[in-house]
Short mmCIF file of C-alpha atoms in Angstrom, two decimals:
data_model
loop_
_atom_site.label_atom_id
_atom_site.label_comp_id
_atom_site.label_asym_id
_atom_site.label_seq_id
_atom_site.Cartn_x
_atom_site.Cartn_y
_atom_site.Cartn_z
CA UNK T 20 48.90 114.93 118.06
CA UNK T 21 50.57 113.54 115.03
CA UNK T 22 51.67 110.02 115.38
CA UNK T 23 54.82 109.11 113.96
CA UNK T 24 56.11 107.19 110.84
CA UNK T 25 58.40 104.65 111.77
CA UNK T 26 61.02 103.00 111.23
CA UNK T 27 63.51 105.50 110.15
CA UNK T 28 67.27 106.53 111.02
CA UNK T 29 67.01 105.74 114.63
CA UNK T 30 65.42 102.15 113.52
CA UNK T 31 68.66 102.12 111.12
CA UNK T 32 71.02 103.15 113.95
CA UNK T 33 69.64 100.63 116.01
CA UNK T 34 70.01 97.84 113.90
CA UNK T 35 73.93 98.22 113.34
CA UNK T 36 74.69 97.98 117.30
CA UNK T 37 77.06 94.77 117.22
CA UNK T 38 75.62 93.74 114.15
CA UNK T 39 75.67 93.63 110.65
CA UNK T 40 72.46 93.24 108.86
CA UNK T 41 71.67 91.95 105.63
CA UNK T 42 70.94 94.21 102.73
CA UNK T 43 67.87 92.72 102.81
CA UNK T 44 67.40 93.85 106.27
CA UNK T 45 68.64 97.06 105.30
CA UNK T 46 65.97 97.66 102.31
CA UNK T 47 63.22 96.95 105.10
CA UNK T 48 63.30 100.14 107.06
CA UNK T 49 63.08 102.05 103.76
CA UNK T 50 60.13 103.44 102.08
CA UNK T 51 59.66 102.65 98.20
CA UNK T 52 58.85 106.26 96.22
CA UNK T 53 58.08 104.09 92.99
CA UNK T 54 56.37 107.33 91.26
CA UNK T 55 60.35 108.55 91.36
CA UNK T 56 62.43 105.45 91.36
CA UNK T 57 64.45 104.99 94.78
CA UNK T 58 63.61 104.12 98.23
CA UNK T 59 63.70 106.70 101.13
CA UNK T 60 64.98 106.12 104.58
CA UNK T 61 63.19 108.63 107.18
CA UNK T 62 65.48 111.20 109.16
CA UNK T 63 64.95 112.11 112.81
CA UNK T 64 61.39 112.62 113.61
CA UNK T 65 62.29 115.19 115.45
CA UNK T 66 65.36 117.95 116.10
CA UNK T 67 66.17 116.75 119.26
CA UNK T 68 66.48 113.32 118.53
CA UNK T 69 69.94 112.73 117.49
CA UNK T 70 70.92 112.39 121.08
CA UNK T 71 69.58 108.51 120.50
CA UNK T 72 72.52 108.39 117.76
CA UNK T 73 75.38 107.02 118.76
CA UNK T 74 78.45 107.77 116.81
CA UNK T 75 79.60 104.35 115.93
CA UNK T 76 75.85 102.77 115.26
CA UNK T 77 75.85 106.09 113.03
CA UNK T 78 79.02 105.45 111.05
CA UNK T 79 78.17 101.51 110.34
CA UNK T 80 74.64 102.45 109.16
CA UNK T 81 75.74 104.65 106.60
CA UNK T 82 78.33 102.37 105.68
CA UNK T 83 75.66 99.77 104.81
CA UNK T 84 73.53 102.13 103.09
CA UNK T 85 76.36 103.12 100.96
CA UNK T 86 77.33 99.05 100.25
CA UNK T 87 73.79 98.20 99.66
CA UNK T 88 72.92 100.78 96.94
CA UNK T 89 74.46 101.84 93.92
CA UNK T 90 74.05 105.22 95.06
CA UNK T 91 73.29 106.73 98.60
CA UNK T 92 71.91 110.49 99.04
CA UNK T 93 71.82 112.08 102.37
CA UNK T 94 69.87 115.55 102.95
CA UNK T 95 72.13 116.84 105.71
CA UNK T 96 72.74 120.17 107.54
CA UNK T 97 75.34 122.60 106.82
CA UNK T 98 76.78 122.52 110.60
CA UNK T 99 80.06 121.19 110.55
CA UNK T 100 81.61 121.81 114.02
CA UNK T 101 82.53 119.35 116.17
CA UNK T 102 84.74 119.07 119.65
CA UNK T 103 87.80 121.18 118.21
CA UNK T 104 85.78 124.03 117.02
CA UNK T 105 83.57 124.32 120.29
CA UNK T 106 85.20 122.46 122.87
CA UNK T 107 81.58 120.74 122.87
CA UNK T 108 81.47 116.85 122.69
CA UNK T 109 77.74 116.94 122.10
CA UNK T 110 77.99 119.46 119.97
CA UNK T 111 79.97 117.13 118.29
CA UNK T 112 77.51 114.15 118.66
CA UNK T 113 74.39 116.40 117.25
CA UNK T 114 76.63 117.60 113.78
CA UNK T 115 77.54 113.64 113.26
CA UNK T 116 76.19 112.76 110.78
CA UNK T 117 76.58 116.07 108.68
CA UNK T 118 80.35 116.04 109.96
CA UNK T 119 80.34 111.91 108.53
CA UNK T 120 78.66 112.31 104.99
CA UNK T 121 80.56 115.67 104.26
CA UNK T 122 83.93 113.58 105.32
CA UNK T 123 83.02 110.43 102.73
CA UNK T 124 80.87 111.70 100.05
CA UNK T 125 81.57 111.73 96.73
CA UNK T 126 80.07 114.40 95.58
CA UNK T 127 78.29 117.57 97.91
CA UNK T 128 75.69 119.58 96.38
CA UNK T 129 74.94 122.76 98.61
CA UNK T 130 71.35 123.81 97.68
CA UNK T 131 70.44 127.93 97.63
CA UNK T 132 68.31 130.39 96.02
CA UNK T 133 69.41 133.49 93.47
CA UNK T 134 68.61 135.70 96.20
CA UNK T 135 71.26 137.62 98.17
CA UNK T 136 70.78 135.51 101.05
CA UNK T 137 70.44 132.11 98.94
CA UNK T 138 74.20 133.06 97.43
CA UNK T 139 75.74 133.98 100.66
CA UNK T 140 74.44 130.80 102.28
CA UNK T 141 76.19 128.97 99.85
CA UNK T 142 79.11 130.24 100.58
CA UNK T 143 79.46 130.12 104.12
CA UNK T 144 78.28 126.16 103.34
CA UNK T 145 81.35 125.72 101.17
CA UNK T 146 83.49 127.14 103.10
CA UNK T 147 82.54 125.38 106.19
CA UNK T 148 82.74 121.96 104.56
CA UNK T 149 86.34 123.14 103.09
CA UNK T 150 87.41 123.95 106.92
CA UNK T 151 85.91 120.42 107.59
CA UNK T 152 88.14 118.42 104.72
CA UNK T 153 85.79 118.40 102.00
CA UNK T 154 87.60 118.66 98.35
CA UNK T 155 86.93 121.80 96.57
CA UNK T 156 86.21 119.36 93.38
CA UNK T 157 83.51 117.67 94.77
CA UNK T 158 81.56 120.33 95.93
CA UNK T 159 78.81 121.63 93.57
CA UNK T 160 76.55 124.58 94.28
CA UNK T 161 73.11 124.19 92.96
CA UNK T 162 71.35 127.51 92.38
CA UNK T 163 67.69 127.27 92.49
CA UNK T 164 64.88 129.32 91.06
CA UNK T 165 67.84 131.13 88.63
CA UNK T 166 67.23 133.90 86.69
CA UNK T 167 66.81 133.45 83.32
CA UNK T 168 69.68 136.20 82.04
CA UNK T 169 72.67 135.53 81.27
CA UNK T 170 74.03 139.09 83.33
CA UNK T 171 71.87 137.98 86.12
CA UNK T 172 73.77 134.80 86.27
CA UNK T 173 77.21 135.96 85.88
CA UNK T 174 76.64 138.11 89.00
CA UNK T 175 75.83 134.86 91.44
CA UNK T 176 79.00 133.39 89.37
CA UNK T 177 81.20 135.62 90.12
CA UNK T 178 80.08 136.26 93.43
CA UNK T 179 80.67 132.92 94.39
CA UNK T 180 84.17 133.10 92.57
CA UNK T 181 84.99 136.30 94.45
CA UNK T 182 84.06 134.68 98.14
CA UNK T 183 85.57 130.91 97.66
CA UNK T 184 88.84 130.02 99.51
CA UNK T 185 89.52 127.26 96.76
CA UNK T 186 91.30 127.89 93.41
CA UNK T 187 89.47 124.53 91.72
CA UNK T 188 85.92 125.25 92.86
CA UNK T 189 82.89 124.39 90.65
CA UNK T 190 80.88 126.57 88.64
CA UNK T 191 77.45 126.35 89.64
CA UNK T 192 74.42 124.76 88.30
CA UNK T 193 71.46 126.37 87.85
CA UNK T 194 67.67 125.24 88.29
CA UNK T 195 65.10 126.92 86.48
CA UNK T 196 62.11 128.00 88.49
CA UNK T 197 59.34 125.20 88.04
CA UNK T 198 55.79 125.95 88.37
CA UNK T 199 53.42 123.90 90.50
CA UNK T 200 56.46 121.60 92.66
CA UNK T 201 54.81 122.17 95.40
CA UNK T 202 51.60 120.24 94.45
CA UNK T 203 54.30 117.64 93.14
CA UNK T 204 55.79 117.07 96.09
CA UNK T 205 52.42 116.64 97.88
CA UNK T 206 51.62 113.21 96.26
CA UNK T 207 55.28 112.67 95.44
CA UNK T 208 54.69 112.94 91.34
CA UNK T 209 57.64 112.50 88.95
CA UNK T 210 59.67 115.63 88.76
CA UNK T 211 59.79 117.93 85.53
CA UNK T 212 61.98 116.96 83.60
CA UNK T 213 63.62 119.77 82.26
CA UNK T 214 64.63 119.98 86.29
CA UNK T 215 65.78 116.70 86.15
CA UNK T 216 68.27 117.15 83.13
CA UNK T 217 69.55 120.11 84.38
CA UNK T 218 70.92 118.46 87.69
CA UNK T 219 71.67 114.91 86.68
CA UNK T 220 73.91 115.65 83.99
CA UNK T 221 76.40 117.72 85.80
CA UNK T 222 75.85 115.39 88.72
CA UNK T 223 76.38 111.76 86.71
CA UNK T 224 79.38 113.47 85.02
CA UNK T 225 81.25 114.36 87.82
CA UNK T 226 80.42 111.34 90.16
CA UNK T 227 81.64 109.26 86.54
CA UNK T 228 85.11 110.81 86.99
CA UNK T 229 84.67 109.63 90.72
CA UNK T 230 84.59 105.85 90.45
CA UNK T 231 87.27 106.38 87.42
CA UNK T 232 89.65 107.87 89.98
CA UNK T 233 88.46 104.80 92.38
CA UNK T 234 89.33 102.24 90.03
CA UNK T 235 92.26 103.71 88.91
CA UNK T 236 93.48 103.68 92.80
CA UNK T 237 92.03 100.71 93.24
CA UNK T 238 94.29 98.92 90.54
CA UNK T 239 97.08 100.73 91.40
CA UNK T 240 97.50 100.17 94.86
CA UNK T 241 99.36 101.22 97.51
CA UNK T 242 102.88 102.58 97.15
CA UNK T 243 105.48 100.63 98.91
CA UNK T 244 108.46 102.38 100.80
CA UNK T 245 111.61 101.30 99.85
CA UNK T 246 113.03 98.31 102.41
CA UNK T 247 109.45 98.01 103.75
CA UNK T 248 109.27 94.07 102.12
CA UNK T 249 112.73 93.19 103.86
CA UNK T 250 114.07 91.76 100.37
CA UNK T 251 117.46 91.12 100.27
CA UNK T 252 117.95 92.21 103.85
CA UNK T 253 119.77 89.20 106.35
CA UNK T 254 117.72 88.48 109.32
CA UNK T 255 119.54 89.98 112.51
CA UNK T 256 120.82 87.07 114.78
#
């Protein structure tokens, strides 16, 4: 029996029904990875236990998460469908949050290997989140353990090109492969990094042009329709 490590996104959930906690409250159910700089909220503890997630719990704790931190990561599925696809409301319920983060995020990265599979799983991934609303501009494939050629790599690009349903989709990024991660990741050590560099830059450059785009909206405003303000315009009686 292995006893479980608490709290996590359930404890999260839980928190946000008819409430609105503190960030303060919010940075207590995380877990501080100080060897790599950010603090880590625990996902279900097991499969079946997003039936303890209810939708609107869901939506607010993410919400906070996002308001709290500069920046918010989510490791999510690639299962998108919800009642219209399959007719299934807990099918529904058990994609939410996938379904939510691929719906507000900024910026998707969709994670697979060189292989044959890796590149086809990335596209089926894309294409799902496409069908689900997702921006072709802010989706980013992430190719990991690349090969080194540059023949090799024009393959996986234009396989991707040849198989996307967007005209504006992004080029890829790819990760080298990087001996020894998995003794990394079993004490949670600082990541290489060359592997580091080679994500973050694409990453900080597009989520930059992001929060320009925000701003720009943001001083901009909303565009009135004409007569909407009733200037000039008699009251009736």
């Amino acid at each position: 029996h292995v006893r479980d490590i608490v709290p996590g996104i359930q404890e999260m959930c839980e928190l946000h029904r008819g409430t609105s906690p503190t960030p303060g409250a919010i940075r207590e159910l995380t877990f501080d990875i100080n060897k790599r700089g950010y603090l880590l909220l625990l996902g279900l503890r097991t499969h079946r236990d997003w039936v303890v997630l209810r939708p609107q719990a869901l939506r607010a704790a993410i919400t906070s998460l996002t308001h709290t931190f500069r920046y918010t990561v989510a490791d999510i599925t690639g299962e998108f469908d919800g009642e219209e696809e399959t007719a299934s409301v807990d099918m529904e319920e058990r994609n939410g949050p996938a379904r939510f983060v691929c719906a507000e995020a900024d910026l998707i990265l969709i994670c697979g290997s060189a292989s044959l599979k890796g590149v086809r799983s990335i596209v089926n991934c894309r294409n799902d989140a496409l069908r689900h609303g997702a921006e072709a501009a802010r989706i980013l494939p992430v190719i990991t353990r690349a090969p080194r050629t540059r023949r090799a790599r024009a393959e996986i690009l234009a396989a991707l090109e040849e198989f996307s349903r967007a005209e504006d989709a992004l080029p890829p990024v790819f990760l080298p492969t990087i001996r020894g991660m998995e003794a990394i990741h079993a004490v949670a050590g600082p990541l290489p990094k060359q592997l580091i560099s080679s994500i973050t830059q694409p990453v900080c450059a597009l989520l930059g042009n992001a929060e320009v785009e925000a701003k720009r909206a943001e001083h901009r405003g909303e565009r009135l329709a004409p007569g909407s303000l009733n200037i000039g315009q008699s009251a009736a009686g």
